[in-house]
Amino acid sequence: LGNKIKDVMSGIPDILQIIIDKYLGVFFGVLCAASAAWTIHYTYALLLLLWAVVFVVGTSVFSKNIHFLSMQAAQTRSTVVGTIVDILSNMMSVRLFSGGSFESRRLYGTLTKNVEADQKKDWALLRLHFFQALSFIIYEVICLVWLVYGLQDGKVSAGDFALLLSVNLALIDALWHL
């Protein structure tokens, strides 16, 4: 219980900082990127906004499972800490009743559950990152092909080409860190 209270207390400033710094910054960054793409051609802006929606919705879907797995991992971590505190605070009783091997097996069991829960969470995070990377690669390839055709047709200048690719890279960096 003490560990959970400590986690909540230390997490509140982090949550506020993430909301203010990251979410709002990325939101305005997407709007600026879309407006820059709109000045080149509206199709690039629509493609960018479509990709951003797919990216955010897909990440949200994956995040529900990750949230559940993170809660399980936090619970098992709290159980490990509670078991260790219990063993250490009752060391005299453990020694008096020769419970060292029992307590060792109990601690090993809780540590094993903690490792399994962390691994499940890490695999889910890996699947999320794979989805995000794949969606960006698909978006970037489509955008690059359209830009090459636009450059050949004279509808896009070399500066527009470089601007849009730079904006895309900056945007994916911001979304990735979010």
PDB file of C-alpha atoms in Angstrom:
ATOM      1  CA  LEU A   1       0.000   0.000   0.000  1.00  0.00           C
ATOM      2  CA  GLY A   2       2.846   2.343   0.866  1.00  0.00           C
ATOM      3  CA  ASN A   3       4.471   1.614  -2.479  1.00  0.00           C
ATOM      4  CA  LYS A   4       1.247   2.411  -4.344  1.00  0.00           C
ATOM      5  CA  ILE A   5       0.851   5.721  -2.495  1.00  0.00           C
ATOM      6  CA  LYS A   6       4.471   6.602  -3.327  1.00  0.00           C
ATOM      7  CA  ASP A   7       3.918   5.752  -7.009  1.00  0.00           C
ATOM      8  CA  VAL A   8       0.825   7.981  -7.195  1.00  0.00           C
ATOM      9  CA  MET A   9       2.545  10.851  -5.396  1.00  0.00           C
ATOM     10  CA  SER A  10       5.581  10.751  -7.672  1.00  0.00           C
ATOM     11  CA  GLY A  11       3.467  10.290 -10.814  1.00  0.00           C
ATOM     12  CA  ILE A  12       1.200  13.342 -10.493  1.00  0.00           C
ATOM     13  CA  PRO A  13       3.831  15.941 -11.502  1.00  0.00           C
ATOM     14  CA  ASP A  14       4.940  13.694 -14.371  1.00  0.00           C
ATOM     15  CA  ILE A  15       1.382  13.394 -15.696  1.00  0.00           C
ATOM     16  CA  LEU A  16       0.868  17.158 -15.582  1.00  0.00           C
ATOM     17  CA  GLN A  17       4.159  17.772 -17.357  1.00  0.00           C
ATOM     18  CA  ILE A  18       3.322  15.222 -20.059  1.00  0.00           C
ATOM     19  CA  ILE A  19      -0.100  16.752 -20.680  1.00  0.00           C
ATOM     20  CA  ILE A  20       1.127  20.326 -20.837  1.00  0.00           C
ATOM     21  CA  ASP A  21       4.473  19.880 -22.582  1.00  0.00           C
ATOM     22  CA  LYS A  22       3.976  16.894 -24.805  1.00  0.00           C
ATOM     23  CA  TYR A  23       0.309  16.603 -25.769  1.00  0.00           C
ATOM     24  CA  LEU A  24      -0.280  20.279 -26.404  1.00  0.00           C
ATOM     25  CA  GLY A  25       3.062  20.655 -28.165  1.00  0.00           C
ATOM     26  CA  VAL A  26       2.412  17.708 -30.456  1.00  0.00           C
ATOM     27  CA  PHE A  27      -1.144  18.859 -31.159  1.00  0.00           C
ATOM     28  CA  PHE A  28       0.051  22.292 -32.275  1.00  0.00           C
ATOM     29  CA  GLY A  29       2.960  20.671 -34.129  1.00  0.00           C
ATOM     30  CA  VAL A  30       0.539  18.543 -36.165  1.00  0.00           C
ATOM     31  CA  LEU A  31      -1.521  21.637 -36.973  1.00  0.00           C
ATOM     32  CA  CYS A  32       1.582  23.557 -38.074  1.00  0.00           C
ATOM     33  CA  ALA A  33       2.811  20.595 -40.130  1.00  0.00           C
ATOM     34  CA  ALA A  34      -0.595  20.249 -41.801  1.00  0.00           C
ATOM     35  CA  SER A  35      -0.677  23.960 -42.624  1.00  0.00           C
ATOM     36  CA  ALA A  36       2.836  23.765 -44.091  1.00  0.00           C
ATOM     37  CA  ALA A  37       1.810  20.730 -46.151  1.00  0.00           C
ATOM     38  CA  TRP A  38      -1.364  22.571 -47.231  1.00  0.00           C
ATOM     39  CA  THR A  39       0.752  25.363 -48.727  1.00  0.00           C
ATOM     40  CA  ILE A  40       2.441  22.769 -50.951  1.00  0.00           C
ATOM     41  CA  HIS A  41      -0.764  20.934 -51.933  1.00  0.00           C
ATOM     42  CA  TYR A  42      -3.890  20.003 -50.030  1.00  0.00           C
ATOM     43  CA  THR A  43      -3.414  16.269 -50.706  1.00  0.00           C
ATOM     44  CA  TYR A  44      -0.225  16.239 -48.627  1.00  0.00           C
ATOM     45  CA  ALA A  45      -2.036  17.903 -45.749  1.00  0.00           C
ATOM     46  CA  LEU A  46      -4.935  15.444 -45.960  1.00  0.00           C
ATOM     47  CA  LEU A  47      -2.518  12.513 -46.101  1.00  0.00           C
ATOM     48  CA  LEU A  48      -0.668  13.883 -43.081  1.00  0.00           C
ATOM     49  CA  LEU A  49      -3.864  14.343 -41.091  1.00  0.00           C
ATOM     50  CA  LEU A  50      -5.131  10.895 -42.097  1.00  0.00           C
ATOM     51  CA  TRP A  51      -1.863   9.313 -41.001  1.00  0.00           C
ATOM     52  CA  ALA A  52      -1.906  11.264 -37.699  1.00  0.00           C
ATOM     53  CA  VAL A  53      -5.439  10.023 -36.984  1.00  0.00           C
ATOM     54  CA  VAL A  54      -4.488   6.403 -37.787  1.00  0.00           C
ATOM     55  CA  PHE A  55      -1.357   6.766 -35.654  1.00  0.00           C
ATOM     56  CA  VAL A  56      -3.221   8.196 -32.651  1.00  0.00           C
ATOM     57  CA  VAL A  57      -6.201   5.808 -32.873  1.00  0.00           C
ATOM     58  CA  GLY A  58      -3.944   2.780 -33.335  1.00  0.00           C
ATOM     59  CA  THR A  59      -1.759   3.857 -30.442  1.00  0.00           C
ATOM     60  CA  SER A  60      -4.858   4.355 -28.303  1.00  0.00           C
ATOM     61  CA  VAL A  61      -6.104   0.841 -29.107  1.00  0.00           C
ATOM     62  CA  PHE A  62      -2.737  -0.706 -28.239  1.00  0.00           C
ATOM     63  CA  SER A  63      -2.483   1.455 -25.116  1.00  0.00           C
ATOM     64  CA  LYS A  64      -5.584  -0.057 -23.535  1.00  0.00           C
ATOM     65  CA  ASN A  65      -3.895  -3.449 -23.352  1.00  0.00           C
ATOM     66  CA  ILE A  66      -0.622  -1.867 -22.255  1.00  0.00           C
ATOM     67  CA  HIS A  67      -2.437  -0.010 -19.480  1.00  0.00           C
ATOM     68  CA  PHE A  68      -3.900  -3.273 -18.178  1.00  0.00           C
ATOM     69  CA  LEU A  69      -0.511  -5.016 -18.368  1.00  0.00           C
ATOM     70  CA  SER A  70       1.190  -2.055 -16.670  1.00  0.00           C
ATOM     71  CA  MET A  71      -1.300  -2.241 -13.825  1.00  0.00           C
ATOM     72  CA  GLN A  72      -0.554  -5.953 -13.438  1.00  0.00           C
ATOM     73  CA  ALA A  73       3.192  -5.277 -13.470  1.00  0.00           C
ATOM     74  CA  ALA A  74       2.789  -2.539 -10.850  1.00  0.00           C
ATOM     75  CA  GLN A  75       0.726  -4.890  -8.688  1.00  0.00           C
ATOM     76  CA  THR A  76       3.344  -7.633  -8.863  1.00  0.00           C
ATOM     77  CA  ARG A  77       6.100  -5.100  -8.126  1.00  0.00           C
ATOM     78  CA  SER A  78       4.160  -3.945  -5.058  1.00  0.00           C
ATOM     79  CA  THR A  79       3.776  -7.573  -3.993  1.00  0.00           C
ATOM     80  CA  VAL A  80       7.530  -8.086  -4.283  1.00  0.00           C
ATOM     81  CA  VAL A  81       8.250  -4.987  -2.197  1.00  0.00           C
ATOM     82  CA  GLY A  82       5.634  -6.043   0.360  1.00  0.00           C
ATOM     83  CA  THR A  83       7.100  -9.549   0.574  1.00  0.00           C
ATOM     84  CA  ILE A  84      10.609  -8.199   1.102  1.00  0.00           C
ATOM     85  CA  VAL A  85       9.416  -5.752   3.769  1.00  0.00           C
ATOM     86  CA  ASP A  86       7.435  -8.532   5.437  1.00  0.00           C
ATOM     87  CA  ILE A  87      10.447 -10.854   5.508  1.00  0.00           C
ATOM     88  CA  LEU A  88      12.816  -8.195   6.801  1.00  0.00           C
ATOM     89  CA  SER A  89      10.454  -6.844   9.433  1.00  0.00           C
ATOM     90  CA  ASN A  90       9.761 -10.359  10.735  1.00  0.00           C
ATOM     91  CA  MET A  91      13.329 -11.634  10.454  1.00  0.00           C
ATOM     92  CA  MET A  92      13.386 -12.768  14.065  1.00  0.00           C
ATOM     93  CA  SER A  93      10.253 -14.898  13.633  1.00  0.00           C
ATOM     94  CA  VAL A  94      11.571 -16.341  10.371  1.00  0.00           C
ATOM     95  CA  ARG A  95      14.795 -17.423  12.109  1.00  0.00           C
ATOM     96  CA  LEU A  96      13.055 -18.710  15.246  1.00  0.00           C
ATOM     97  CA  PHE A  97      10.710 -20.952  13.270  1.00  0.00           C
ATOM     98  CA  SER A  98      13.294 -21.984  10.618  1.00  0.00           C
ATOM     99  CA  GLY A  99      11.255 -20.373   7.867  1.00  0.00           C
ATOM    100  CA  GLY A 100      14.171 -19.206   5.754  1.00  0.00           C
ATOM    101  CA  SER A 101      13.654 -21.733   2.952  1.00  0.00           C
ATOM    102  CA  PHE A 102       9.870 -21.136   2.957  1.00  0.00           C
ATOM    103  CA  GLU A 103      10.337 -17.360   2.740  1.00  0.00           C
ATOM    104  CA  SER A 104      12.989 -17.805   0.045  1.00  0.00           C
ATOM    105  CA  ARG A 105      10.561 -19.887  -2.087  1.00  0.00           C
ATOM    106  CA  ARG A 106       7.791 -17.364  -1.492  1.00  0.00           C
ATOM    107  CA  LEU A 107      10.037 -14.464  -2.544  1.00  0.00           C
ATOM    108  CA  TYR A 108      11.212 -16.409  -5.611  1.00  0.00           C
ATOM    109  CA  GLY A 109       7.573 -16.998  -6.610  1.00  0.00           C
ATOM    110  CA  THR A 110       6.675 -13.320  -6.331  1.00  0.00           C
ATOM    111  CA  LEU A 111       9.826 -12.316  -8.237  1.00  0.00           C
ATOM    112  CA  THR A 112       8.973 -14.793 -11.004  1.00  0.00           C
ATOM    113  CA  LYS A 113       5.457 -13.374 -11.324  1.00  0.00           C
ATOM    114  CA  ASN A 114       6.932  -9.870 -11.455  1.00  0.00           C
ATOM    115  CA  VAL A 115       9.340 -10.808 -14.245  1.00  0.00           C
ATOM    116  CA  GLU A 116       6.539 -12.490 -16.239  1.00  0.00           C
ATOM    117  CA  ALA A 117       4.271  -9.453 -15.859  1.00  0.00           C
ATOM    118  CA  ASP A 118       7.069  -7.101 -16.939  1.00  0.00           C
ATOM    119  CA  GLN A 119       7.840  -9.273 -19.954  1.00  0.00           C
ATOM    120  CA  LYS A 120       4.187  -9.298 -21.064  1.00  0.00           C
ATOM    121  CA  LYS A 121       4.110  -5.508 -20.765  1.00  0.00           C
ATOM    122  CA  ASP A 122       7.382  -5.163 -22.688  1.00  0.00           C
ATOM    123  CA  TRP A 123       6.137  -7.403 -25.525  1.00  0.00           C
ATOM    124  CA  ALA A 124       2.970  -5.310 -25.784  1.00  0.00           C
ATOM    125  CA  LEU A 125       5.106  -2.150 -25.944  1.00  0.00           C
ATOM    126  CA  LEU A 126       7.198  -3.759 -28.676  1.00  0.00           C
ATOM    127  CA  ARG A 127       4.052  -4.501 -30.714  1.00  0.00           C
ATOM    128  CA  LEU A 128       2.946  -0.878 -30.241  1.00  0.00           C
ATOM    129  CA  HIS A 129       6.303   0.445 -31.440  1.00  0.00           C
ATOM    130  CA  PHE A 130       6.191  -1.902 -34.426  1.00  0.00           C
ATOM    131  CA  PHE A 131       2.746  -0.587 -35.395  1.00  0.00           C
ATOM    132  CA  GLN A 132       3.895   3.007 -35.026  1.00  0.00           C
ATOM    133  CA  ALA A 133       7.062   2.468 -37.062  1.00  0.00           C
ATOM    134  CA  LEU A 134       5.203   0.561 -39.785  1.00  0.00           C
ATOM    135  CA  SER A 135       2.523   3.244 -40.063  1.00  0.00           C
ATOM    136  CA  PHE A 136       5.179   5.938 -40.425  1.00  0.00           C
ATOM    137  CA  ILE A 137       7.094   3.959 -43.053  1.00  0.00           C
ATOM    138  CA  ILE A 138       3.925   3.461 -45.100  1.00  0.00           C
ATOM    139  CA  TYR A 139       3.038   7.152 -44.776  1.00  0.00           C
ATOM    140  CA  GLU A 140       6.549   8.271 -45.655  1.00  0.00           C
ATOM    141  CA  VAL A 141       6.723   6.006 -48.728  1.00  0.00           C
ATOM    142  CA  ILE A 142       3.364   7.260 -50.030  1.00  0.00           C
ATOM    143  CA  CYS A 143       4.397  10.854 -49.389  1.00  0.00           C
ATOM    144  CA  LEU A 144       7.779  10.327 -51.047  1.00  0.00           C
ATOM    145  CA  VAL A 145       6.207   8.766 -54.141  1.00  0.00           C
ATOM    146  CA  TRP A 146       3.707  11.627 -54.430  1.00  0.00           C
ATOM    147  CA  LEU A 147       6.494  14.159 -53.986  1.00  0.00           C
ATOM    148  CA  VAL A 148       8.618  12.544 -56.694  1.00  0.00           C
ATOM    149  CA  TYR A 149       5.672  12.587 -59.112  1.00  0.00           C
ATOM    150  CA  GLY A 150       4.917  16.178 -58.135  1.00  0.00           C
ATOM    151  CA  LEU A 151       8.560  17.138 -58.704  1.00  0.00           C
ATOM    152  CA  GLN A 152       8.562  15.491 -62.129  1.00  0.00           C
ATOM    153  CA  ASP A 153       5.315  17.220 -63.103  1.00  0.00           C
ATOM    154  CA  GLY A 154       6.579  20.576 -61.864  1.00  0.00           C
ATOM    155  CA  LYS A 155       3.848  20.911 -59.219  1.00  0.00           C
ATOM    156  CA  VAL A 156       6.330  20.639 -56.354  1.00  0.00           C
ATOM    157  CA  SER A 157       9.627  22.493 -56.066  1.00  0.00           C
ATOM    158  CA  ALA A 158      12.797  21.048 -54.562  1.00  0.00           C
ATOM    159  CA  GLY A 159      12.287  23.320 -51.561  1.00  0.00           C
ATOM    160  CA  ASP A 160       8.746  21.990 -51.048  1.00  0.00           C
ATOM    161  CA  PHE A 161      10.117  18.468 -51.317  1.00  0.00           C
ATOM    162  CA  ALA A 162      12.742  19.113 -48.625  1.00  0.00           C
ATOM    163  CA  LEU A 163      10.294  21.025 -46.429  1.00  0.00           C
ATOM    164  CA  LEU A 164       7.712  18.264 -46.394  1.00  0.00           C
ATOM    165  CA  LEU A 165      10.259  15.530 -45.672  1.00  0.00           C
ATOM    166  CA  SER A 166      11.756  17.612 -42.848  1.00  0.00           C
ATOM    167  CA  VAL A 167       8.326  18.312 -41.378  1.00  0.00           C
ATOM    168  CA  ASN A 168       7.486  14.602 -41.549  1.00  0.00           C
ATOM    169  CA  LEU A 169      10.648  13.617 -39.702  1.00  0.00           C
ATOM    170  CA  ALA A 170      10.119  16.253 -37.019  1.00  0.00           C
ATOM    171  CA  LEU A 171       6.508  15.184 -36.592  1.00  0.00           C
ATOM    172  CA  ILE A 172       7.280  11.482 -36.223  1.00  0.00           C
ATOM    173  CA  ASP A 173      10.002  12.322 -33.717  1.00  0.00           C
ATOM    174  CA  ALA A 174       7.509  14.298 -31.624  1.00  0.00           C
ATOM    175  CA  LEU A 175       4.837  11.609 -31.867  1.00  0.00           C
ATOM    176  CA  TRP A 176       7.346   8.854 -31.082  1.00  0.00           C
ATOM    177  CA  HIS A 177       8.456  10.618 -27.903  1.00  0.00           C
ATOM    178  CA  LEU A 178       4.842  11.247 -26.942  1.00  0.00           C
TER     179      LEU A 178
END
